PDB file of C-alpha atoms in Angstrom:
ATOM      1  CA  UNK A   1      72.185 206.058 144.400  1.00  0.00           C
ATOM      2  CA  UNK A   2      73.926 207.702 147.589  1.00  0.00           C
ATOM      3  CA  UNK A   3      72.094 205.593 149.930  1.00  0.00           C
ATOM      4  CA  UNK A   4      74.205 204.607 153.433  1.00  0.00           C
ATOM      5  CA  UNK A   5      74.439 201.299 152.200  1.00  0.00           C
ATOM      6  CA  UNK A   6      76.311 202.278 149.006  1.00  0.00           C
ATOM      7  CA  UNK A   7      78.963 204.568 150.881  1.00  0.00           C
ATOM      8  CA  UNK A   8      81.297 201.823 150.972  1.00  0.00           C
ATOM      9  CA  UNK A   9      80.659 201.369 147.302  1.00  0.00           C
ATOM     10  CA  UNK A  10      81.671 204.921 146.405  1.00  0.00           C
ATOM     11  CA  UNK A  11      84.549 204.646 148.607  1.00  0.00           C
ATOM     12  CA  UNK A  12      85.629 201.364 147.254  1.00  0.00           C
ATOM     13  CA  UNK A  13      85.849 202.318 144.369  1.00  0.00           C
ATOM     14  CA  UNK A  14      87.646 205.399 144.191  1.00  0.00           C
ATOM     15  CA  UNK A  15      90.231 203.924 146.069  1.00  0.00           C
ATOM     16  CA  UNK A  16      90.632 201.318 143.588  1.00  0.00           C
ATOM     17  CA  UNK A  17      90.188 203.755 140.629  1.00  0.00           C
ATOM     18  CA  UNK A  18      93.161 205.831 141.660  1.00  0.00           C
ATOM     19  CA  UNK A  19      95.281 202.667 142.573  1.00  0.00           C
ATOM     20  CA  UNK A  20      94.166 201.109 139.463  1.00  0.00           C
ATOM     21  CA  UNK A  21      94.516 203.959 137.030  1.00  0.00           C
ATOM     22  CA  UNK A  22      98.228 205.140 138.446  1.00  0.00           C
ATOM     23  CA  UNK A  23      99.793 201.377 137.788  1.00  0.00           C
ATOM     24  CA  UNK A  24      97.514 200.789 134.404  1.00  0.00           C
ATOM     25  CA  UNK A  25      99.487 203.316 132.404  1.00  0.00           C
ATOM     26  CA  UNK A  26     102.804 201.400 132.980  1.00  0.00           C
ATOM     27  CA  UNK A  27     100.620 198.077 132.756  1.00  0.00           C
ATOM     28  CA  UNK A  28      99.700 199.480 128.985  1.00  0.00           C
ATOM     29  CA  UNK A  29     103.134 200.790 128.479  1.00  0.00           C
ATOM     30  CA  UNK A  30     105.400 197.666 129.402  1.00  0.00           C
ATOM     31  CA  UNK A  31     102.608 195.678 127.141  1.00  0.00           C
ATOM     32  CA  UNK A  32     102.209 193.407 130.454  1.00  0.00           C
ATOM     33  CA  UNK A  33      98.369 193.114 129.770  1.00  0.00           C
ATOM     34  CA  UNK A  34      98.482 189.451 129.969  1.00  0.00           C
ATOM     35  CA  UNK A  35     100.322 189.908 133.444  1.00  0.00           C
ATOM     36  CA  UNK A  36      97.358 191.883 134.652  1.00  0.00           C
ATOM     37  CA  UNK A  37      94.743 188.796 133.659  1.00  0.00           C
ATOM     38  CA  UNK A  38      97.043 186.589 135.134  1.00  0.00           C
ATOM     39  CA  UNK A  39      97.742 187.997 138.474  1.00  0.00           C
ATOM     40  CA  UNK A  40      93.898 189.068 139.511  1.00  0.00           C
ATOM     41  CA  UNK A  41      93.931 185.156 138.890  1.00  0.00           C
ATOM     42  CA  UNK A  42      96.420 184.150 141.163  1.00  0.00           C
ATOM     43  CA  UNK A  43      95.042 185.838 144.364  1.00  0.00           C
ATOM     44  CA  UNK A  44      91.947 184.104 143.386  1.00  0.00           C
ATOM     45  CA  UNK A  45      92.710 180.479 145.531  1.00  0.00           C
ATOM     46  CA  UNK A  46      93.910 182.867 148.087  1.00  0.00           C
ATOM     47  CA  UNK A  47      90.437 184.654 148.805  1.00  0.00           C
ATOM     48  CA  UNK A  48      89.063 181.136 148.275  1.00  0.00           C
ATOM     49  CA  UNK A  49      91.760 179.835 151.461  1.00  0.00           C
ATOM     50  CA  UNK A  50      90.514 182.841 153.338  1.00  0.00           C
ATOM     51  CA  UNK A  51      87.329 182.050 153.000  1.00  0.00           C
ATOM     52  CA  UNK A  52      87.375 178.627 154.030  1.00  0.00           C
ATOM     53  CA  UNK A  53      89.652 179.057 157.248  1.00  0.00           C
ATOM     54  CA  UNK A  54      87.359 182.079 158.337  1.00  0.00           C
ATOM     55  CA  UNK A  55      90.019 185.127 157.647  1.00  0.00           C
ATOM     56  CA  UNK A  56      89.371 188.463 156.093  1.00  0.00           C
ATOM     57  CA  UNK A  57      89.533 187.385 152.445  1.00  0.00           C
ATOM     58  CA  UNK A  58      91.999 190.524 151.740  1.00  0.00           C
ATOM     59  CA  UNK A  59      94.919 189.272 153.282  1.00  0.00           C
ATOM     60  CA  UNK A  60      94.402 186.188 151.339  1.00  0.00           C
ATOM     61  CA  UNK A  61      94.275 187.415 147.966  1.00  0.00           C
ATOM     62  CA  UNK A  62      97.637 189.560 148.505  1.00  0.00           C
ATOM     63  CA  UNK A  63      99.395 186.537 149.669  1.00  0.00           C
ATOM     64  CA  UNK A  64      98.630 184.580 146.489  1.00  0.00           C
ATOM     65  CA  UNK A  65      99.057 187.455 144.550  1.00  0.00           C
ATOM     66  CA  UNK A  66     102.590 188.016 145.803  1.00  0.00           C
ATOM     67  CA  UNK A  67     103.633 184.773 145.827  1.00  0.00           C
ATOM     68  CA  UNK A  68     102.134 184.671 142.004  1.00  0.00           C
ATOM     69  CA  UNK A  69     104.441 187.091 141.337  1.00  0.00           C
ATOM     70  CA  UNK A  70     107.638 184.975 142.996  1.00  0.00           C
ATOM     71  CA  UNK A  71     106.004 181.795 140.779  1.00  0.00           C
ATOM     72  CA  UNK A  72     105.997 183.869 137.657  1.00  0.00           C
ATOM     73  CA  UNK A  73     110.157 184.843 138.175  1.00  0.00           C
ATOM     74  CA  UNK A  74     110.783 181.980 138.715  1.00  0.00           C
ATOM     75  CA  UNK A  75     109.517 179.819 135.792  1.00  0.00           C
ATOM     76  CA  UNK A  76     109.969 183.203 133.489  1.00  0.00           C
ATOM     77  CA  UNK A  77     113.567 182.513 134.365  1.00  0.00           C
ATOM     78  CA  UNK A  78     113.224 178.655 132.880  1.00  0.00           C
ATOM     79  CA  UNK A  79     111.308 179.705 129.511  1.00  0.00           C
ATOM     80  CA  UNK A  80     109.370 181.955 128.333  1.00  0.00           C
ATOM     81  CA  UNK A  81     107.195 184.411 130.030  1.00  0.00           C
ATOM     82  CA  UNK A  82     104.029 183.785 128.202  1.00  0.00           C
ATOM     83  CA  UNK A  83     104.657 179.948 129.016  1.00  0.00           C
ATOM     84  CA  UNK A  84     105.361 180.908 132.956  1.00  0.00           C
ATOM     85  CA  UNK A  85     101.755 183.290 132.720  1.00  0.00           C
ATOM     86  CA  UNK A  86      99.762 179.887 131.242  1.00  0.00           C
ATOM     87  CA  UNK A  87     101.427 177.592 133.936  1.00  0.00           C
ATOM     88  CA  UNK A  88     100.266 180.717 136.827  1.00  0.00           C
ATOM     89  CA  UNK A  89      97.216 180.340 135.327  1.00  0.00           C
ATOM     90  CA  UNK A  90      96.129 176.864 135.070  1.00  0.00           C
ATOM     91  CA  UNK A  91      98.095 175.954 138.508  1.00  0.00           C
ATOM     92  CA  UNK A  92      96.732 178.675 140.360  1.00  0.00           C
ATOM     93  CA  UNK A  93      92.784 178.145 139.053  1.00  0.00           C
ATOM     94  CA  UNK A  94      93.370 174.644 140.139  1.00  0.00           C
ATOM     95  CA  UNK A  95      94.205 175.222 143.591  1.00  0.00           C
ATOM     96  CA  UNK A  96      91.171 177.678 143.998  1.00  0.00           C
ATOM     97  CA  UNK A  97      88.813 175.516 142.840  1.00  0.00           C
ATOM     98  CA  UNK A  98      90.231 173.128 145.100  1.00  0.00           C
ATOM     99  CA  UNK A  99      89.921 175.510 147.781  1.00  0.00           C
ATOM    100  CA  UNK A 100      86.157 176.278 146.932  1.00  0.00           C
ATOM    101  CA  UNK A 101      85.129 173.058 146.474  1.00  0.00           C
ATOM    102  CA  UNK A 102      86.160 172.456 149.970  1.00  0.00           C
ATOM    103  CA  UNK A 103      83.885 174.755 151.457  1.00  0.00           C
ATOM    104  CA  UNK A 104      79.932 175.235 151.739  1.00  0.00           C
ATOM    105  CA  UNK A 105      79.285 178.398 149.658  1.00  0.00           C
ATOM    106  CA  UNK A 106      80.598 177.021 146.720  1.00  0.00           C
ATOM    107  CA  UNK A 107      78.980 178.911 143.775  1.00  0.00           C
ATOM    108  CA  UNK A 108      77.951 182.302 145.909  1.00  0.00           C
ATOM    109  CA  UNK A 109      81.874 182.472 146.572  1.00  0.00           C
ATOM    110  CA  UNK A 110      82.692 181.428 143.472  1.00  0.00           C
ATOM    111  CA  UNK A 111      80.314 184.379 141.806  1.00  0.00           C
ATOM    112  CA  UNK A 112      82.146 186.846 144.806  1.00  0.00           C
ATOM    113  CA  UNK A 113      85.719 186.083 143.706  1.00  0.00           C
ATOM    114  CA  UNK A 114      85.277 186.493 140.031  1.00  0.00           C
ATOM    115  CA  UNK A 115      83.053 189.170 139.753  1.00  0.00           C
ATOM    116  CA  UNK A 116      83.154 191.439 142.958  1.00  0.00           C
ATOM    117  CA  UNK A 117      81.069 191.811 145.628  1.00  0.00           C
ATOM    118  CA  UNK A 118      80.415 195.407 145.474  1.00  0.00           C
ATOM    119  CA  UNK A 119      77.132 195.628 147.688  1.00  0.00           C
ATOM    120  CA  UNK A 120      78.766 193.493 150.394  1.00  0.00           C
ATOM    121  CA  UNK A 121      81.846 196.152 151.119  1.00  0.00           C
ATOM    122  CA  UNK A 122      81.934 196.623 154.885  1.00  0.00           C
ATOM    123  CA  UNK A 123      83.160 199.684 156.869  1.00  0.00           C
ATOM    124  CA  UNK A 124      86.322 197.492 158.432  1.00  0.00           C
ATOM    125  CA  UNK A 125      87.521 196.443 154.580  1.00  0.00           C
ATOM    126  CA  UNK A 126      87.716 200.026 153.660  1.00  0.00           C
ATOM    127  CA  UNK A 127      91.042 200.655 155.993  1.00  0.00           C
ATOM    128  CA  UNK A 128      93.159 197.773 154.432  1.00  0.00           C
ATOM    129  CA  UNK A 129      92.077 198.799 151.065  1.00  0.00           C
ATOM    130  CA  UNK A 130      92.819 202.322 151.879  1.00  0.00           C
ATOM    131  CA  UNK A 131      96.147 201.621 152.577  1.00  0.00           C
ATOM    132  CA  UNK A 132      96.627 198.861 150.051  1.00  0.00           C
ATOM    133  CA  UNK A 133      95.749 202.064 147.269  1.00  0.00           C
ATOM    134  CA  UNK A 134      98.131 204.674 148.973  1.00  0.00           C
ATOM    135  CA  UNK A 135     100.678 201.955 149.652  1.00  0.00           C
ATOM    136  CA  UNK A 136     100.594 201.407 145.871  1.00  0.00           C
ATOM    137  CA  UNK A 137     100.294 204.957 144.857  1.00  0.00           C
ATOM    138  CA  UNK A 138     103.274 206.368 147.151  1.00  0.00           C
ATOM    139  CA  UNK A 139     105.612 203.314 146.410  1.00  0.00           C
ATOM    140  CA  UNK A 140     104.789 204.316 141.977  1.00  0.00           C
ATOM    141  CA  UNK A 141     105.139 207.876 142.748  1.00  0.00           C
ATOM    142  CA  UNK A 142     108.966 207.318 144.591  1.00  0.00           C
ATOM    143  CA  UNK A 143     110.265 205.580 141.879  1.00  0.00           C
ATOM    144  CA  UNK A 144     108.450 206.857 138.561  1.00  0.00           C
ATOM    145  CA  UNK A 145     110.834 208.186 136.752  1.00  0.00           C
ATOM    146  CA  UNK A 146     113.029 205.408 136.524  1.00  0.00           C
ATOM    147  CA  UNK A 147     110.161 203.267 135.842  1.00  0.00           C
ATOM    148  CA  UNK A 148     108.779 205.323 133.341  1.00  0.00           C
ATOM    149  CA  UNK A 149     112.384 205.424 131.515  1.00  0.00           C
ATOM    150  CA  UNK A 150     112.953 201.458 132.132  1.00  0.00           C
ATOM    151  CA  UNK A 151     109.853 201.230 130.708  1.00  0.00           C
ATOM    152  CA  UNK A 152     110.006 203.326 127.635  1.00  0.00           C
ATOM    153  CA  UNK A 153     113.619 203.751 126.701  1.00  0.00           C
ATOM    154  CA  UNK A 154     115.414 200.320 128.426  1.00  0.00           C
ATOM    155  CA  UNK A 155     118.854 200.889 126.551  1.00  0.00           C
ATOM    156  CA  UNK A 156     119.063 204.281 128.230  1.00  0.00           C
ATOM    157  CA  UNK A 157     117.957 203.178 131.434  1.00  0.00           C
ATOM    158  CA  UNK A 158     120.585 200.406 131.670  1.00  0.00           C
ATOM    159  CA  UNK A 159     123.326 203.373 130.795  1.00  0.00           C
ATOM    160  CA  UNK A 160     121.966 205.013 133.878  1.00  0.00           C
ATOM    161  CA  UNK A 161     122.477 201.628 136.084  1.00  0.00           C
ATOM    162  CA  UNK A 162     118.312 201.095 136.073  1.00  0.00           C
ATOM    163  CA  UNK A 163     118.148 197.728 136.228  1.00  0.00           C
ATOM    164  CA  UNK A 164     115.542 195.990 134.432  1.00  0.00           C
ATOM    165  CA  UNK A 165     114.691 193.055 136.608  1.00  0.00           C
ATOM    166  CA  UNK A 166     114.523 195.033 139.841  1.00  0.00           C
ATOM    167  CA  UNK A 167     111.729 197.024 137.738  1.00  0.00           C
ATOM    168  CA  UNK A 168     110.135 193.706 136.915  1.00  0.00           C
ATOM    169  CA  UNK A 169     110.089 193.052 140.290  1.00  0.00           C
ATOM    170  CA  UNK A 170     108.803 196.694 141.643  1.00  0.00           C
ATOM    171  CA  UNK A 171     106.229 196.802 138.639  1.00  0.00           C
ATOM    172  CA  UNK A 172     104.790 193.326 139.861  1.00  0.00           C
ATOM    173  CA  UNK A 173     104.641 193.530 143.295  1.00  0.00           C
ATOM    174  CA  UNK A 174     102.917 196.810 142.829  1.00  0.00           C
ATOM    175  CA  UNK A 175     100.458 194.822 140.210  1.00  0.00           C
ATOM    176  CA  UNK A 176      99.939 191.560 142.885  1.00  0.00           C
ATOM    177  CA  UNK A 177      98.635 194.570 145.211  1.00  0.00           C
ATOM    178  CA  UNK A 178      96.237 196.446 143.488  1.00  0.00           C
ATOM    179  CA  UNK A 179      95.195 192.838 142.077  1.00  0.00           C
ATOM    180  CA  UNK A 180      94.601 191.982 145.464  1.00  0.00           C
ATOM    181  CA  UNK A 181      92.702 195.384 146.519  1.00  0.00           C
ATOM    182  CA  UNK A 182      90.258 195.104 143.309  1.00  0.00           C
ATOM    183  CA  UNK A 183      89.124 191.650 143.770  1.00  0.00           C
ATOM    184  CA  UNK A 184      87.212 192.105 146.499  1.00  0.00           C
ATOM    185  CA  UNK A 185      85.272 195.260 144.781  1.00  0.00           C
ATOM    186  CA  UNK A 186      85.039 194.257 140.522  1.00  0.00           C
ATOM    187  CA  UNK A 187      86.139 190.304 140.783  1.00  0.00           C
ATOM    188  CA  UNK A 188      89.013 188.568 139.275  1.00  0.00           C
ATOM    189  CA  UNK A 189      87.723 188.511 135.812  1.00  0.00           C
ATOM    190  CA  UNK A 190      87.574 192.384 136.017  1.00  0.00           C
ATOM    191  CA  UNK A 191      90.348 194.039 137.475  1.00  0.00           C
ATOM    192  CA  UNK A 192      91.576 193.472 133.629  1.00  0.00           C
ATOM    193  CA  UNK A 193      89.567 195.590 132.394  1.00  0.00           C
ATOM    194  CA  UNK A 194      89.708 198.450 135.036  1.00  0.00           C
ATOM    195  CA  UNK A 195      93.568 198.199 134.807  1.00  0.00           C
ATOM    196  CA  UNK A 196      93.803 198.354 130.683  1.00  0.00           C
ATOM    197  CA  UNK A 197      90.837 200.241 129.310  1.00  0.00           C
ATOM    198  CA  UNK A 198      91.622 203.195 131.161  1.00  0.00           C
ATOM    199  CA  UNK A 199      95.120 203.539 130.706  1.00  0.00           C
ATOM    200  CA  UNK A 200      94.927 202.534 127.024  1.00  0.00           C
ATOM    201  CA  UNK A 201      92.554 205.234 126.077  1.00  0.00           C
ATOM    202  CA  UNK A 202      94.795 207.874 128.114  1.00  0.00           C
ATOM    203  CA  UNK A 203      97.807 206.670 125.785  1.00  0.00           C
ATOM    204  CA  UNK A 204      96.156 207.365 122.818  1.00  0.00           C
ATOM    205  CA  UNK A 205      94.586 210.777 123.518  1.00  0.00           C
ATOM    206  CA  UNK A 206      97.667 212.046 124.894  1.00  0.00           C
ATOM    207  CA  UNK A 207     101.306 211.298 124.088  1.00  0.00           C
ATOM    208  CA  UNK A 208     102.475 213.255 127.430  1.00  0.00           C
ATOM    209  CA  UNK A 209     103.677 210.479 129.730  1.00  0.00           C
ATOM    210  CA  UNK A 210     102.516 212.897 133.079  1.00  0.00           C
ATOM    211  CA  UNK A 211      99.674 214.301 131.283  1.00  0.00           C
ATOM    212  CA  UNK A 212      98.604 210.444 130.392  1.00  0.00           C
ATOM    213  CA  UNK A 213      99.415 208.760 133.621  1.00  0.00           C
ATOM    214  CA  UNK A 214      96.608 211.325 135.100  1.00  0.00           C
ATOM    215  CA  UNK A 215      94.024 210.726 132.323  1.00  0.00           C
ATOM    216  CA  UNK A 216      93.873 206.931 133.158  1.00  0.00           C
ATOM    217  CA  UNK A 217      93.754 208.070 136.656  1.00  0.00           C
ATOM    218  CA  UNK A 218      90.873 210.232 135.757  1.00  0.00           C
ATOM    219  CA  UNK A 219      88.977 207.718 133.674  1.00  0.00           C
ATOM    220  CA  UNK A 220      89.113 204.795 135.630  1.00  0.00           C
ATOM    221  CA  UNK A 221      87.253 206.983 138.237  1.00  0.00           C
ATOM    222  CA  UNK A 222      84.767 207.842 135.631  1.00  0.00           C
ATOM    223  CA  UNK A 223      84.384 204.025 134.409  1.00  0.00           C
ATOM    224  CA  UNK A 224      84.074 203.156 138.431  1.00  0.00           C
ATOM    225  CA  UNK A 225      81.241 205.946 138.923  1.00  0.00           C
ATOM    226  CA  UNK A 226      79.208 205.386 135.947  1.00  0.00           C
ATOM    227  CA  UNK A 227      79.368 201.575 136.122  1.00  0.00           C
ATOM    228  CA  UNK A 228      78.138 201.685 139.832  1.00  0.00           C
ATOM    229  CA  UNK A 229      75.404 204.543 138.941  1.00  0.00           C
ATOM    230  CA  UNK A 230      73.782 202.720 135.631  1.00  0.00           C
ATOM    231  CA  UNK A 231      74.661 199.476 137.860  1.00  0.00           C
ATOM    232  CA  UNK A 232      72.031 200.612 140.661  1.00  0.00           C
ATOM    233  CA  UNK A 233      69.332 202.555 138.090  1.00  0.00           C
ATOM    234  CA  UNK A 234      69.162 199.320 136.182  1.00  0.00           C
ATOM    235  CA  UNK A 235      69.565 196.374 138.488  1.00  0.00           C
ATOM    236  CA  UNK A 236      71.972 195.087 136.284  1.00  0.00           C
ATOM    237  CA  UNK A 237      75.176 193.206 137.690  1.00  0.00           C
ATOM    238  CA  UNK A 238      78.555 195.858 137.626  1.00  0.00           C
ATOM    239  CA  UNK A 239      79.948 193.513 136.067  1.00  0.00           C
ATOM    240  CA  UNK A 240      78.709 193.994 133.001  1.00  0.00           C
ATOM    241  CA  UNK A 241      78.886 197.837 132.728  1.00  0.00           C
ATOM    242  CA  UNK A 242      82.573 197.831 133.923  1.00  0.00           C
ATOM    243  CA  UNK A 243      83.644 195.499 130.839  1.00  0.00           C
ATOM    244  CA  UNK A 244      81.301 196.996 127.988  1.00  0.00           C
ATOM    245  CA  UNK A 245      82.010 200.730 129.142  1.00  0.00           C
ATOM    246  CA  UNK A 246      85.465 199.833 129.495  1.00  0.00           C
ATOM    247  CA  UNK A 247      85.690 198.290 125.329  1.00  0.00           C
ATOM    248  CA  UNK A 248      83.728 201.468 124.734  1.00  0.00           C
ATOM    249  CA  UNK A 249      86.033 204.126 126.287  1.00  0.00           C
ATOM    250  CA  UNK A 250      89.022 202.348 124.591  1.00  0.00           C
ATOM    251  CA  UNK A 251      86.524 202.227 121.058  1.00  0.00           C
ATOM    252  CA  UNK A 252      85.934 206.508 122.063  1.00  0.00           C
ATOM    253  CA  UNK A 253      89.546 207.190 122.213  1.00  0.00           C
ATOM    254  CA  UNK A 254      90.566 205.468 118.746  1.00  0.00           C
ATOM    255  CA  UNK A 255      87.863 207.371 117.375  1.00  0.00           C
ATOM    256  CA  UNK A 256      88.665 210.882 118.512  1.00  0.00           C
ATOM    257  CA  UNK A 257      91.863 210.298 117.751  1.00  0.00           C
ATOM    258  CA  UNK A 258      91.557 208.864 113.957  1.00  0.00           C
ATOM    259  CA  UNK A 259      94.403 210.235 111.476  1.00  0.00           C
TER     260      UNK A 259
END
């Protein structure tokens, strides 16, 4: 289980646990679940463009991501922002499987992109993510408290001249990144469920903001560790340990917390 060849695994996703778990409290807290499916899902065609012009399939996936974000504004601005999430969603699936279908891998990338290629994690992607994660983690930590009170309490935050769609912005941007960093390592269809479970259970086993923001921290490194251990003692795909264990810590913390 700590072979050399699954360093970059551990590595991987640690990073991603701690980048993941620090933005999945707010994700929980602004009830922006649905931006969190949707976003993974817009850096999707970008890894799939990466792919097919030969470039490290990182940068791809944060350019799509980002400009998901500047798509989702924009049309959240003309309607509705569970309308503008559907439209990111169908339009940007489209254009990946576009992408893919232009290529010669098709299903093996297809499988990578939506769920992970955690064995295939090479020494020279661990710097970008590295720095993806702190980028993220620094950039939440400099402006938490406003984001915490825009989030929680947005008539007072507007009396203290927070404004609301700067947060939106902030908040998304920091989502399109760690969206980006976690494809690579759990897939598009999971970086849901590392970015919710977590921080959902820490919300309802603690009702300190701090004390909860460092629970989800805490167990989405737990999820990440036990999904890669019972992942290599079983031969079964992390894929499938990361969503069940994640519906099962979330399943936990209603439980121990029953009135």
């Amino acid at each position: 289980m700590f072979s050399s060849y699954l360093l970059h695994t551990w590595i991987a996703a640690t990073l991603l646990a701690i980048a993941a778990g620090s933005l999945g409290y707010f994700v929980v807290l602004r009830r922006s679940a649905f931006a969190a499916h949707a976003l993974p899902l817009a850096a999707f065609p970008g890894g799939a463009l990466a792919t097919l012009l030969g470039f490290a399939p990182l940068w791809g996936l944060a350019g799509f991501a980002l400009l998901g974000v500047a798509f989702l504004r924009f049309f959240t601005r003309l309607g509705r922002r569970d309308v503008a999430i559907g439209l990111l969603l169908s339009s940007f699936l489209a254009l990946g499987g576009l992408f893919l279908s232009l290529g010669r891998e098709y299903a093996a990338r297809v499988y990578g992109l939506l769920f992970g290629e955690v064995l295939g994690i090479s020494a020279a992607s661990l710097l970008p993510l590295g720095l993806l994660s702190l980028t993220v983690v620094l950039l939440l930590l400099w402006r938490f408290p406003d984001l915490l009170l825009q989030s929680s309490q947005s008539e007072l935050a507007m009396a203290r001249a927070i404004s609301p769609v700067r947060m939106e912005w902030f908040f998304l941007i920091l989502l399109a990144l760690v969206s980006a960093a976690a494809v690579p390592v759990v897939g598009t269809l999971l970086v849901f469920t590392l970015l919710v479970s977590p921080a959902a259970a820490a919300q309802r086993l603690s009702a300190h903001p701090y004390r909860a923001w460092l629970l989800a921290i805490l167990l989405a490194e737990l999820l990440s560790w036990s999904s890669i251990a019972l992942s290599y003692w079983s031969n079964w795909p992390l894929s499938f340990f990361v969503g069940t264990q994640g519906a099962l810590l979330f399943l936990l913390s209603r439980i121990l917390t029953r009135t």
